[in-house]
Short mmCIF file of C-alpha atoms and ligand atoms in Angstrom, two decimals:
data_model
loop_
_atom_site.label_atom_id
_atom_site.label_comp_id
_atom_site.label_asym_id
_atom_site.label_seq_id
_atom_site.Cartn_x
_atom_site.Cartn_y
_atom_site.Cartn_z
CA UNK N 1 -4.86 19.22 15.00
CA UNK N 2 -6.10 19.40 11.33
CA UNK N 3 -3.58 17.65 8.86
CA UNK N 4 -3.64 17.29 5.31
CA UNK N 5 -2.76 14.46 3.72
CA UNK N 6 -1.69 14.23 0.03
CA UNK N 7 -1.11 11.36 -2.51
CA UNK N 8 0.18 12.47 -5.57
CA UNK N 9 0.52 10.35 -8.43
CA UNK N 10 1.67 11.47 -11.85
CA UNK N 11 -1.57 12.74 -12.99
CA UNK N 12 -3.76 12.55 -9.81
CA UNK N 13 -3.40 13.91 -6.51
CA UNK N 14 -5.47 12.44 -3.93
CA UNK N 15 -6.57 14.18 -0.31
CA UNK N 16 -8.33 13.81 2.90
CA UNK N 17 -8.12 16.26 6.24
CA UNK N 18 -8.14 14.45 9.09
CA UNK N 19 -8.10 15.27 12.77
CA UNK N 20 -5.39 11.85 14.20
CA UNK N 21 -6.07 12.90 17.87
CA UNK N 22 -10.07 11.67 17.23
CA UNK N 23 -9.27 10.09 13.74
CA UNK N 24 -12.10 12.50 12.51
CA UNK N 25 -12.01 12.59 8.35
CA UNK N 26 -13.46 15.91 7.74
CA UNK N 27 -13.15 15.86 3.86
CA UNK N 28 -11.59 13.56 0.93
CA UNK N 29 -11.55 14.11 -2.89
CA UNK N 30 -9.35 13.40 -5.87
CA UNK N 31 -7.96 15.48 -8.47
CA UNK N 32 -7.65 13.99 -11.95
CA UNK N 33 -6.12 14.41 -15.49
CA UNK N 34 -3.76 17.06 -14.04
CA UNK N 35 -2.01 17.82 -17.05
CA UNK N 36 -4.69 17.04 -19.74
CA UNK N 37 -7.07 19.01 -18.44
CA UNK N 38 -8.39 18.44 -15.05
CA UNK N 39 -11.35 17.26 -12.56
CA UNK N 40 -11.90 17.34 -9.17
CA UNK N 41 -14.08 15.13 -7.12
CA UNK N 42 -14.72 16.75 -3.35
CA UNK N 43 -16.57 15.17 -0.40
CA UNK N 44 -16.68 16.81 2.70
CA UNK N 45 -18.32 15.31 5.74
CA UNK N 46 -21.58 16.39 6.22
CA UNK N 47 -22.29 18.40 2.77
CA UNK N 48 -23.08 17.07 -0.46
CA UNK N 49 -20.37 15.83 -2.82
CA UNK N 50 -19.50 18.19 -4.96
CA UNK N 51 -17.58 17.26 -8.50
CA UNK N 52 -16.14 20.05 -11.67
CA UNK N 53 -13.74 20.25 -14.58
CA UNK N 54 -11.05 22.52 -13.67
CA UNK N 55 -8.26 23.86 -15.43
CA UNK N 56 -5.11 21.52 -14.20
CA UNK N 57 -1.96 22.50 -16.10
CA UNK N 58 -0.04 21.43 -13.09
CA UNK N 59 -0.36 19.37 -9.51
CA UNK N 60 0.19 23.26 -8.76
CA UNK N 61 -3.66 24.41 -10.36
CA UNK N 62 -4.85 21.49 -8.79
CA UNK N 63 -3.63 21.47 -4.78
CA UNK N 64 -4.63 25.42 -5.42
CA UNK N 65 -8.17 24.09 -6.32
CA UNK N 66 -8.26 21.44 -3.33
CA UNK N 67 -7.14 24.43 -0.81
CA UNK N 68 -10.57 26.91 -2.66
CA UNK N 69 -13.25 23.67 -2.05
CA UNK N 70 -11.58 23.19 1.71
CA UNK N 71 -12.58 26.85 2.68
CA UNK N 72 -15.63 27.38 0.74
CA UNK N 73 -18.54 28.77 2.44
CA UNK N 74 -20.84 26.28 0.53
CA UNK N 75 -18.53 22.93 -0.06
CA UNK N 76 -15.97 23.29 2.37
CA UNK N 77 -15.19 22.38 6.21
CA UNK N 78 -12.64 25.15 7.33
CA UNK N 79 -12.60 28.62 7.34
CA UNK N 80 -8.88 29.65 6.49
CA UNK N 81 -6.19 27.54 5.13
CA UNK N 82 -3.93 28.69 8.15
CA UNK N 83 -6.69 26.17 10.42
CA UNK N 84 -4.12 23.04 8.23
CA UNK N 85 -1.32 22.79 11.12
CA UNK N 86 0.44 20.43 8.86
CA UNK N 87 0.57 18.24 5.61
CA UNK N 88 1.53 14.42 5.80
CA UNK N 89 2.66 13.06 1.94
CA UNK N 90 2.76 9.53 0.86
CA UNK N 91 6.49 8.68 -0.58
CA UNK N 92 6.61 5.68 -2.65
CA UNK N 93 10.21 4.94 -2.08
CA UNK N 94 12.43 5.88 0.37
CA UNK N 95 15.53 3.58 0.19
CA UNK N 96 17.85 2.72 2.82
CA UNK N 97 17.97 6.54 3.86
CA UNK N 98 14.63 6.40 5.58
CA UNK N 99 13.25 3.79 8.03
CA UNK N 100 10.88 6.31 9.56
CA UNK N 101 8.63 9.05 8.25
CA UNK N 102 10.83 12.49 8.46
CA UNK N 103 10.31 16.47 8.11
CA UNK N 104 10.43 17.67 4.81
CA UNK N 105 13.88 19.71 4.25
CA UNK N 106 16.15 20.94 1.46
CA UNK N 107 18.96 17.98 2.11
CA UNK N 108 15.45 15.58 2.61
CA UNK N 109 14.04 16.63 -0.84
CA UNK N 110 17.98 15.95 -2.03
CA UNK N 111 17.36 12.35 -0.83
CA UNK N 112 13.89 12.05 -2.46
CA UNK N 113 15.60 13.41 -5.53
CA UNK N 114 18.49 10.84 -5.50
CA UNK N 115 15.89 7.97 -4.60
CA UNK N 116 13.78 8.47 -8.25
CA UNK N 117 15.86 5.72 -10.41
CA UNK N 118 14.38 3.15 -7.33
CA UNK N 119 11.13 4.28 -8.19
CA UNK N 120 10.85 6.04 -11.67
CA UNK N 121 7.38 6.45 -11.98
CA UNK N 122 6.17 6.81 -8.41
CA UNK N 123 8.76 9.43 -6.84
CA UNK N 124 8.74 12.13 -9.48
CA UNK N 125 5.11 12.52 -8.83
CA UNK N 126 5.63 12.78 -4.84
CA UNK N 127 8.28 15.33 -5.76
CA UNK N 128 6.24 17.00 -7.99
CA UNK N 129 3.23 16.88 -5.25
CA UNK N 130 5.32 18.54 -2.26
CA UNK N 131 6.86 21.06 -4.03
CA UNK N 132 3.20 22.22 -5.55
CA UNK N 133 1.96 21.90 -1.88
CA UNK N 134 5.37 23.54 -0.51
CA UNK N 135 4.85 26.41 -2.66
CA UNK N 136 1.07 26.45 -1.64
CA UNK N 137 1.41 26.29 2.10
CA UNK N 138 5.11 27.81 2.39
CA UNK N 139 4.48 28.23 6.43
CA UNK N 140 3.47 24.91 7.08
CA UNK N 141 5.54 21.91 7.89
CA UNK N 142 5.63 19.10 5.51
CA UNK N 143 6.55 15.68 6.55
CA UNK N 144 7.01 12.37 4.34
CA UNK N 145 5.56 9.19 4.96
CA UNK N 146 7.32 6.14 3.22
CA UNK N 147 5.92 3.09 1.56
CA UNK N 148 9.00 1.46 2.06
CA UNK N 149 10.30 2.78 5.41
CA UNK N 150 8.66 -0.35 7.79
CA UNK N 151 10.69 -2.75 5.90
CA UNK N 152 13.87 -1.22 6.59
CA UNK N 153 13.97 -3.82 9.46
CA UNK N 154 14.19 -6.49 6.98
CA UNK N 155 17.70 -8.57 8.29
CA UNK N 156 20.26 -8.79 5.59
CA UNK N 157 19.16 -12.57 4.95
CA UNK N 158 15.83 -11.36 4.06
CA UNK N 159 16.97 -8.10 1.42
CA UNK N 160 19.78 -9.74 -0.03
CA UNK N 161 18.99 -11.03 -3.50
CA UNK N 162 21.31 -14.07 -4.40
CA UNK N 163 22.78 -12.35 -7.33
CA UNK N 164 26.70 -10.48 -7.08
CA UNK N 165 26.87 -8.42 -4.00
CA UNK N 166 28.37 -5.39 -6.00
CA UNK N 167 25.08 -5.07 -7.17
CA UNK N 168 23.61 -4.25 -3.56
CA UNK N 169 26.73 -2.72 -2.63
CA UNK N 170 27.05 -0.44 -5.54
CA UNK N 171 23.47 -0.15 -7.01
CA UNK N 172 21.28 -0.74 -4.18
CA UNK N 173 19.90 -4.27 -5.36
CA UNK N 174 18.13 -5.02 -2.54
CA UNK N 175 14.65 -5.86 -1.30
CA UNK N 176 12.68 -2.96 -0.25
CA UNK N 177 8.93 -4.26 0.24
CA UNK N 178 6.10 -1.43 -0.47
CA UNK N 179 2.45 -1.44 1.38
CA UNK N 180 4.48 -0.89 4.51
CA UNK N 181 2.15 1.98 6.01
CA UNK N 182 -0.39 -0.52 5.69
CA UNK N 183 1.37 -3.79 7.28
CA UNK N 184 2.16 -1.48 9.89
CA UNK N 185 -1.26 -0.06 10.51
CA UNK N 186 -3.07 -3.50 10.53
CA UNK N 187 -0.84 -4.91 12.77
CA UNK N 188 -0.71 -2.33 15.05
CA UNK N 189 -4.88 -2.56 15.76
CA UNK N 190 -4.55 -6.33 15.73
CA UNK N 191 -2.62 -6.43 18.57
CA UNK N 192 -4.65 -3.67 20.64
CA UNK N 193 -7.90 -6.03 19.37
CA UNK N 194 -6.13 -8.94 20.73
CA UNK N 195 -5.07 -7.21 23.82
CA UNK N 196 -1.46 -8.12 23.40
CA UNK N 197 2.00 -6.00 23.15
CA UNK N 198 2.83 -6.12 19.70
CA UNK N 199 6.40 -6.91 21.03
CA UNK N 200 5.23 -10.56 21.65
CA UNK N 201 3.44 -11.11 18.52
CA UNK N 202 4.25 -12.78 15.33
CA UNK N 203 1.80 -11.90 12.81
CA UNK N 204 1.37 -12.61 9.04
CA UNK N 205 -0.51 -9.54 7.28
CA UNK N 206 -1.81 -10.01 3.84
CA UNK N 207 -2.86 -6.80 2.04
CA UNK N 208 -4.73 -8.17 -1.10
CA UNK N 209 -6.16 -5.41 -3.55
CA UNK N 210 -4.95 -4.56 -7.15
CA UNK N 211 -1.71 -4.86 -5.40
CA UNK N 212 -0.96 -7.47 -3.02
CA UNK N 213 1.60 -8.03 -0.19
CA UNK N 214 2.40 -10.48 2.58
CA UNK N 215 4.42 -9.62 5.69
CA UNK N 216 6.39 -11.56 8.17
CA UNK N 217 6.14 -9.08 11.64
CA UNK N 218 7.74 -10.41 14.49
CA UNK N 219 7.35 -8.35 17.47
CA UNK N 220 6.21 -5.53 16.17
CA UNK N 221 9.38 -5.80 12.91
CA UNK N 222 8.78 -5.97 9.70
CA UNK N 223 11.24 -9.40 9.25
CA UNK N 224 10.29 -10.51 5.50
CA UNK N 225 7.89 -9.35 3.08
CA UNK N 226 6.68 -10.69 -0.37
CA UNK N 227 7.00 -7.47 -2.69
CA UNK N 228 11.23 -6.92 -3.62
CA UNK N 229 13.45 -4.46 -5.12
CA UNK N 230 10.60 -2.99 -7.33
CA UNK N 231 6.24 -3.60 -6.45
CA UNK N 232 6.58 -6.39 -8.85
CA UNK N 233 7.93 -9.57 -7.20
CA UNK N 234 5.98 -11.58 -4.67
CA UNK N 235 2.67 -12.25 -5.22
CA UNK N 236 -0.10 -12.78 -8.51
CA UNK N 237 -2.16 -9.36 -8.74
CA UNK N 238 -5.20 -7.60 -10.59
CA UNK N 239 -2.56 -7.00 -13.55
CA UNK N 240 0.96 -7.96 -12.04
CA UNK N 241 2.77 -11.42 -12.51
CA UNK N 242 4.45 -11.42 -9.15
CA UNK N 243 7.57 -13.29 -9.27
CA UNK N 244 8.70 -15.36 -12.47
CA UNK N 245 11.07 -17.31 -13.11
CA UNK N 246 13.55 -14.50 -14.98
CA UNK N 247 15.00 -17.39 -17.10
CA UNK N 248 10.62 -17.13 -18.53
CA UNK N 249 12.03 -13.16 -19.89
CA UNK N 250 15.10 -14.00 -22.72
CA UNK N 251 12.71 -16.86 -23.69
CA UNK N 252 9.57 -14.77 -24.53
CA UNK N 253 11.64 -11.31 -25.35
CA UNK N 254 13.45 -13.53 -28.34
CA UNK N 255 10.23 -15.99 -29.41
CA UNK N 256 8.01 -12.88 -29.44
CA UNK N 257 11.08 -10.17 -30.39
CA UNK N 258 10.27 -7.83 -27.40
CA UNK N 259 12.53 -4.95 -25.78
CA UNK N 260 12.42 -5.01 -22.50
CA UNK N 261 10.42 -2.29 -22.20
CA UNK N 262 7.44 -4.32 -23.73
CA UNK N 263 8.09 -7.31 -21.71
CA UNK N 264 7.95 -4.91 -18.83
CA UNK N 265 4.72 -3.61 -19.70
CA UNK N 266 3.35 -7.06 -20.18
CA UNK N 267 4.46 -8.65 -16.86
CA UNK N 268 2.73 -4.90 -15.44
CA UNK N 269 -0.21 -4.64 -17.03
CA UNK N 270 -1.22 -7.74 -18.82
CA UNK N 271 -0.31 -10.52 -16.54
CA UNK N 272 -1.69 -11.40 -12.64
CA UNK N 273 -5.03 -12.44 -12.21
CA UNK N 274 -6.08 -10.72 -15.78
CA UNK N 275 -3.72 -12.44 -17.30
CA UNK N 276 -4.51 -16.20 -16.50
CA UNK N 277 -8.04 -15.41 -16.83
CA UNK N 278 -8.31 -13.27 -20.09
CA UNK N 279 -11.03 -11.86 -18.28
CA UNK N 280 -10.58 -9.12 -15.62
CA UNK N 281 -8.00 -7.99 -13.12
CA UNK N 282 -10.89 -7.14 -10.35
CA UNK N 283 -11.70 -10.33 -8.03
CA UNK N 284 -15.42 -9.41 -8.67
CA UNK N 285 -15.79 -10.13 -12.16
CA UNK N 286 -13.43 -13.10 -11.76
CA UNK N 287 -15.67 -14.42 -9.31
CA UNK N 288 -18.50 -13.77 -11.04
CA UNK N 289 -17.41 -15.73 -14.36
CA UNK N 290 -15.82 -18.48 -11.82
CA UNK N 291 -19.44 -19.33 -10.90
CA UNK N 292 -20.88 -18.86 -15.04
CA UNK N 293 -18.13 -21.86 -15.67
CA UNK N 294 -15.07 -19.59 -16.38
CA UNK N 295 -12.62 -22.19 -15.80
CA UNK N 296 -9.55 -19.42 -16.42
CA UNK N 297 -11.16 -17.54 -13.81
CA UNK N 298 -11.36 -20.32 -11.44
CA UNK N 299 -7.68 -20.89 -12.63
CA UNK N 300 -6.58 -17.42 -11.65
CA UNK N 301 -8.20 -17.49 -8.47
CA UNK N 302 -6.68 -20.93 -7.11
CA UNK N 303 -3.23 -19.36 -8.51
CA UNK N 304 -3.65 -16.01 -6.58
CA UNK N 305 -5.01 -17.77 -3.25
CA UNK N 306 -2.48 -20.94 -3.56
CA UNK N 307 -0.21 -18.33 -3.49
CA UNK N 308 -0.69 -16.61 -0.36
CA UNK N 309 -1.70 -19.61 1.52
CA UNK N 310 2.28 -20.65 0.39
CA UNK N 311 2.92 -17.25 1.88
CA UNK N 312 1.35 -17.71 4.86
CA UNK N 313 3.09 -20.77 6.05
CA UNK N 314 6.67 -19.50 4.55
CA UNK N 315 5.79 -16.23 6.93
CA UNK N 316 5.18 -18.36 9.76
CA UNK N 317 8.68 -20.51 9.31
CA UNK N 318 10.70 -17.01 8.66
CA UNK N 319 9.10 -16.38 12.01
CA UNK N 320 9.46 -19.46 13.90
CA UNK N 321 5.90 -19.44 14.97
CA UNK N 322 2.38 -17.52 13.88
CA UNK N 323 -0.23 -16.12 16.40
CA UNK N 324 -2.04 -14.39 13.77
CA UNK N 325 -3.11 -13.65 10.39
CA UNK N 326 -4.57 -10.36 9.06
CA UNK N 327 -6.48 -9.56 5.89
CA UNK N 328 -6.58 -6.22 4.76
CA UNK N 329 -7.51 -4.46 1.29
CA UNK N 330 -9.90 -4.34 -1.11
CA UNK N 331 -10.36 -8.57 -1.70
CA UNK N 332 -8.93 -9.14 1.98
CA UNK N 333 -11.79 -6.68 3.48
CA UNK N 334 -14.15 -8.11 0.89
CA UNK N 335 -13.89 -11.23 0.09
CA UNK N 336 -14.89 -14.20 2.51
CA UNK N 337 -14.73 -16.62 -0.24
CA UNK N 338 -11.33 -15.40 -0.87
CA UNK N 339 -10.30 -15.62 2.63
CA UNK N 340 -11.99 -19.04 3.01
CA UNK N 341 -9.99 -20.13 0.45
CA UNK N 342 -6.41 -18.77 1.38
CA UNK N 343 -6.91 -20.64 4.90
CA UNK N 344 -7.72 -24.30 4.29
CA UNK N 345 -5.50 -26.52 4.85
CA UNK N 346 -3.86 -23.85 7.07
CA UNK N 347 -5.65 -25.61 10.50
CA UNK N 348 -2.30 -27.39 10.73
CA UNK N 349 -0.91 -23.76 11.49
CA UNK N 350 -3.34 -23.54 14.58
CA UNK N 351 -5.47 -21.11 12.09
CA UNK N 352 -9.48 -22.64 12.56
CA UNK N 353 -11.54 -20.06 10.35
CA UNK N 354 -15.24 -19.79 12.22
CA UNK N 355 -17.54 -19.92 8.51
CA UNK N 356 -20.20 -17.71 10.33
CA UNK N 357 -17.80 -14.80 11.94
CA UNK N 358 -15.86 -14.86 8.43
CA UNK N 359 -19.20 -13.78 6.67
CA UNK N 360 -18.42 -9.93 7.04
CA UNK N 361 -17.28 -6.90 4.76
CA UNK N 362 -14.80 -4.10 5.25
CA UNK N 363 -15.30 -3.85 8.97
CA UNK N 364 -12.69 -5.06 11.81
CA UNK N 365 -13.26 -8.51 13.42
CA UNK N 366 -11.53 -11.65 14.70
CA UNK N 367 -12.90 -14.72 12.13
CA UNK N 368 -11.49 -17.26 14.01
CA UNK N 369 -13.44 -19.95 15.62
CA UNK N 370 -13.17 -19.37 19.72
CA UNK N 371 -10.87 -22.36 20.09
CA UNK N 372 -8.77 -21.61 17.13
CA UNK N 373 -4.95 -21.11 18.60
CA UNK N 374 -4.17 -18.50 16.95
CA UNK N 375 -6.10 -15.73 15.76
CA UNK N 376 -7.63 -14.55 12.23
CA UNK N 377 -8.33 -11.23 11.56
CA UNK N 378 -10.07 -8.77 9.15
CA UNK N 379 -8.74 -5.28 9.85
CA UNK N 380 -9.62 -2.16 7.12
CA UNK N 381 -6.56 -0.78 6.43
CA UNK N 382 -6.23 3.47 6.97
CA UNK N 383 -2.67 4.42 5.33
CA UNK N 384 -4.30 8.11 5.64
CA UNK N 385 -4.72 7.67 9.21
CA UNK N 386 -1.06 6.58 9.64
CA UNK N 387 0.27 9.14 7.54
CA UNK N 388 -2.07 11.70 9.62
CA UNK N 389 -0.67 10.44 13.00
CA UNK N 390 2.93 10.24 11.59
CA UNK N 391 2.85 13.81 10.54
CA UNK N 392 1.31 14.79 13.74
CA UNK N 393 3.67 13.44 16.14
CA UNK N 394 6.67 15.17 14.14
CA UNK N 395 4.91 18.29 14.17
CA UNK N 396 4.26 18.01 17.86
CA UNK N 397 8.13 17.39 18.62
CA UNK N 398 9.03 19.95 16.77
CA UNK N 399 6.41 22.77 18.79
CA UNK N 400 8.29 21.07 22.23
P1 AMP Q 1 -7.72 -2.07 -3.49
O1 AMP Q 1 -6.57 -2.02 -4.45
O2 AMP Q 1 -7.32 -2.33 -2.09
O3 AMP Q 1 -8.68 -0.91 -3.64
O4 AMP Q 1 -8.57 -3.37 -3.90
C1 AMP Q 1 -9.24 -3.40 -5.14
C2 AMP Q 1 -9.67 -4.82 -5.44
O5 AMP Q 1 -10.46 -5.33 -4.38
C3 AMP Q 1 -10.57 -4.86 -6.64
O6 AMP Q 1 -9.85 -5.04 -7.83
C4 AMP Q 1 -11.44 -6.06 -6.38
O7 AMP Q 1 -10.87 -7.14 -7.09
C5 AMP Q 1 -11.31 -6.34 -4.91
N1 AMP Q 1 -12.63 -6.35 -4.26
C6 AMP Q 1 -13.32 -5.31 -3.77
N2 AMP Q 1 -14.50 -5.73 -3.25
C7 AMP Q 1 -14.54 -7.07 -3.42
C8 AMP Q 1 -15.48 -8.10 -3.12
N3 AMP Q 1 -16.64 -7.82 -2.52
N4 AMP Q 1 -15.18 -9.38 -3.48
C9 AMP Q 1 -14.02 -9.66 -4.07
N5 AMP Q 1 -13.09 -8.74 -4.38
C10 AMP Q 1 -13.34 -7.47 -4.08
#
């Protein structure tokens, strides 16, 4: 089965077709500056890369210029758009209406529709992405894959923000937790690596990049998760604060006479890791300037990894227990400094990080020492992959 999968953001639309029965990628790419003019960026497996400014009014001119690369004779890897048995799309949000990935319909795109005020800048450009790809591919089913959707296990205890319940009851207040194709992913291989059900496992995943998440998964559920009602709470990132004290917000907005649109946009994309440092939101340069003397950078990287350590342990008591933890993303594949530095202090947690086996990049392995209790992991994350296999197993059910 060939599947397309498609991540469209408000002026980008990202792709890859995959075969999920031999997890085969057989081409990836990225369209840019839909809208304001347009660029695509190509790579199919076993041909050169192949990059050009194209005309992009729309995500319409641009899924239409994905589909010409994917069948041509000199940069593409099928023959005839009709070979795509089905196209998997990454939903930001999905509320409470979806704790699975579904089957694109009318009364499904009504959902997606009534979900945009959770998620006003990602799900317009999801919407905006199927319906160009809809329109494209009219034959071919379409099924949605939700950031959101593996949290939806989350007990009440967990979601429930301590403010009036009207407010969850009426406006759907709630914690929602994002990254969840990729908490589920990671855990999923670390329990096959470990050679354990899943449903006997309580694992801690940490997916550190630009964004970052924790998640509590016991038995194989999503039980508590750092990220909240919007991507911003939880933890320190590249550019985000992660959660403030909201008392910190009248204080500034009246000192500094900000709307709240501006304090919004500062706590965004001015805070995090770039914030405390003045420096840089990538863990790269921070490090970097760390070792030149940078003692802001040092000072945003012992906030960041103080922070998930806390998360760690506060997984691990949500859970009553911990036999793993799992780094995944760009600094969690990355980083072994980074890692090194989340885990001590965490032996107490049966968590003994082996310095040699921790010395690796982007690859999957099991960092702790062999007498460690419980087991560390690195594990690449593949949302792509999940939203492949997702799509595919729909698609099969529906053939039966
Ligand atoms: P992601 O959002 O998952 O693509 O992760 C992006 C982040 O990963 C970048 O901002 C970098 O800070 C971080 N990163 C990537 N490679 C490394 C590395 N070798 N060491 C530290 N951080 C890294």
């Amino acid at each position: 089965m060939k599947i397309l999968v498609i991540n469209a953001g408000s002026s980008s639309l990202k792709y890859q077709l995959l075969d999920p029965a031999t997890h085969e990628l057989m081409a990836k790419g990225l369209c840019e500056r839909i809208g304001i003019g347009g660029h695509i960026k190509h790579t199919p497996e076993g041909k050169e890369a192949y990059a050009a400014d194209i005309d992009m009014p729309t995500h319409s001119e641009a899924i239409q210029a994905v589909l010409s690369l994917l069948v041509d004779p000199a940069h593409g890897v099928i023959k005839t758009v009709s070979e795509i048995d089905a196209v998997g799309h990454r939903v930001v949000h999905g509320g409470e209406e979806f704790a699975s990935s579904v089957l694109i319909d009318d009364q499904v795109m009504d959902t997606l529709k009534a979900c945009i005020p959770l998620a006003p800048l990602h799900n317009p450009a999801n919407i905006t992405g199927i319906n160009a790809c809809k329109a494209a591919m009219p034959g071919v089913p379409h099924v949605a894959v939700f950031d959101t959707a593996f949290h939806q296990t989350l007990p009440p205890k967990a979601f429930i923000f301590a403010l009036p319940y009207e407010y969850y009851e009426k406006d759907k207040v709630r914690r929602y937790g994002f990254h969840g194709t990729s908490h589920r992913y990671v855990s999923q291989r670390a329990a096959s690596l470990m050679g354990r059900p899943i449903e006997e496992l309580k694992l801690v995943t940490c997916h550190l990049g630009n964004g970052a998440s924790t998640c509590a998964i016991k038995y194989g559920k999503s039980i508590d998760t750092s990220m909240g009602f919007t991507p911003l709470d939880g933890l320190p990132m590249g550019t985000r604060s992660g959660a403030v004290d909201s008392g910190i917000l009248q204080y500034l907005m009246d000192l500094k006479h900000l709307d709240i649109h501006q304090m919004l946009d500062i706590l965004n994309k001015k805070s995090g890791v770039l914030g405390i440092s003045g420096i840089s939101s990538d863990f790269r340069d921070l490090d970097q300037a760390a070792a030149a003397g940078s003692e802001r950078a040092q000072l945003a990287i012992d906030v960041f990894t103080y922070k998930v350590t806390k998360r760690i342990g506060s997984s691990a008591a949500a859970m009553g227990g911990l036999d793993g933890v799992i780094f995944t993303a760009g600094v969690g594949e990355n980083s072994p400094e980074l890692r090194a530095k989340i885990l001590e202090g965490l032996e107490f947690l049966g968590l003994k990080l082996d310095p040699a086996k921790n010395n690796i990049r982007g690859k999957e392995a099991v960092i702790s020492t062999d007498d460690s209790p419980n087991t560390i992991m690195v594990i690449p994350t593949n949302e792509e992959l999940v939203i492949a296999m997702d799509t595919a197993k729909i698609v099969s059910q529906l053939k039966k």
